[in-house]
């Protein structure tokens, strides 16, 4: 990058907020995928005005800008490219307001999601979205990718909690969308157009989210099934009985084997599925709901059911689920984490298709995830240094997407498109849909400054 | 309109689906506001392909198209203009699918919302959005305006239930957005960009909505307060105790007087507020919640509380709320129904400001609405033939919007912008926000064919 421009950037944010050394730039070249891209320069803005100045400079000089939070994304959405600016939002990390009466919080984009959880829960409030990376990921990244998590089944995803945004547009203007009320139909829903737009339509500089009262009680059931279809049927019946668990997680046989190998929790290696179901709410409600769940599991041929009410008991049941991510990467070092999502009734069929794909390409493919909303996480565990294997991975991924779409599902339930799913986007959106997206992008960002090369 | 073009339209949909007589065209000149606009021609497409042909013709001939459902909107969003086509979607009115396993329904835009309610409830399913016009309004109109209703406080608005859309773009191409899964982050959220876009970005030809299990029990409380602040405080405490009523409706003193005058239900004319609260869910949950509500009301100085569990008892309590709309128009014939929305904690202050505005301009201004989400309905009751009064109305409306924005609220919680709130839009969105909206509209609809003159 031109030395003159680097000096202009330093003038805007100060030398302490600019990195140009190779070793330092490498630290901002990654995300949660195996893709890499080293930016020319790394910039940490401290406030909205600095973001405006950076974007104006980039727009006039036609320099691409790659906004990023903690870099935990699973689709390559924040991976920089050469000759661009990595705009790291982590220094804008203040919780500006938690309002108990209006049930909302106002935060800067660099606030860590788990930190917001802690602060609002001290006031008996609740911010439901809980992506697996919540201890490190940022709110800005959560909005940009429309993050989900296990609690999404009952409580919805990030989109359902964003009330308003402050955004710096691709031409460097400050825009406010939405506001402080849940209901708002004034003009197009720019708040939700920006949510999930993967940093391509604006840089998020302030976020207003809706909070809800914290549920007072939780009860948890870990249920073992000999037969996958019985587990899937249990999910359907529980929901049709009107019980919406806060968590409804499924693990398949391979996932169980990986977890057991690493944790020695005593999980049965011959079971086809484990369901982890957690209900929350009032005492009466959770008691009633966990009883209904137990009865349904028994009627649907579960092998064993363990129920927990206390914190300690619950922690024990959650151990297996929490161990999944670290357990499966013991097989091989590279995890390709997909999130193809199908209508709930198609879960058994999808899992069968995934088994076939794993066998066909001789790959490790544990499946776990959010059974309530059909948002499975087929994870291919491979070694990126093994070129031949990675070619098989690529073919398998393509077939996973095909299967999901054939079953009426989607390429991505919560990870986004980024660069990983870009080649497949037209399969789902069609030519007209893709064109409509591009038309919006081109109109809003005529110089293609913001996160170019992502989504399409 | 050119006779040649009328013949082309007739060729597309058949003569039985085109109206050109003056008397007939007048029937499609109105909506729920007092505004009027007579279209040149009224067209009833029967399928997506006919919509495509009409839009292609309109786009090449630069003829404005005004899509409409049942014409119950409250912002002028579907009012046609001279020299345009009123595209009436009411003949595309099939429920195509109700899927009990995947909890979704697929409908054409002309399906009446209340009809969908009935059909899904037969299967113990539930479609929550319940705009007041549900017995006549259409699903297409509900999507276009992002309709709300009393149940929105607990269950969310239309936006929260739309999974996917089939849309004819302003250039006459068929596009599918979203799909059949709750989680979907593939590309920009076009489903929600279209929802609430008031017919300006595409013509909706098919809708997939999420359903939930029908709550099994309901319990209702009608509570009378001497003091408005006590009623408002009750609302806040109920929510912070973790109880989210399915309905939380408020009526002010003037509304109570109107209703009592017309119904003789025995409502107290000296009370400052009535709250109608309804909880739903399981037996245990509703019993627990209605008890909590009763205790909170007593602690917050309610005068009287009536609780209903059976269908008949509940119907009695709902009588007052249901009578509001017809009662207030007994005062004068023209109802200007606003839906300025404020953060919940600002409800008492907003009601005080509304009282001051009513006094200042000497207008009838009953206030009722959805207290849970701050979505009040200040209704000015006037006579549109009284020019001097209508000038005072206009000033009052402007001050209502000012007050809502000053209190951190929005111009519109659920009615949309249409033509009624167009002059005030920039107050809320600012110059940059308005420009961003216009940029999207211009890019997607370069000839400004679809519902021109609405929103901006």
PDB file of C-alpha atoms in Angstrom, chain A residues 3 12 47 49 70 147 165 243 326 359 378 423-424:
ATOM      1  CA  UNK A   3       3.151   5.040   1.967  1.00  0.00           C
ATOM      2  CA  UNK A  12      -6.859   9.420  11.414  1.00  0.00           C
ATOM      3  CA  UNK A  47     -15.062   5.768  17.388  1.00  0.00           C
ATOM      4  CA  UNK A  49     -15.933   9.418  13.315  1.00  0.00           C
ATOM      5  CA  UNK A  70     -12.789 -11.449  16.771  1.00  0.00           C
ATOM      6  CA  UNK A 147     -25.433 -15.497  14.509  1.00  0.00           C
ATOM      7  CA  UNK A 165     -28.057   0.095  14.307  1.00  0.00           C
ATOM      8  CA  UNK A 243     -43.286 -27.778  24.402  1.00  0.00           C
ATOM      9  CA  UNK A 326     -12.631 -30.280  20.905  1.00  0.00           C
ATOM     10  CA  UNK A 359     -18.848 -43.417   3.021  1.00  0.00           C
ATOM     11  CA  UNK A 378     -22.133 -31.851   9.611  1.00  0.00           C
ATOM     12  CA  UNK A 423     -19.699 -20.981  -5.447  1.00  0.00           C
ATOM     13  CA  UNK A 424     -23.000 -22.571  -4.411  1.00  0.00           C
TER      14      UNK A 424
END
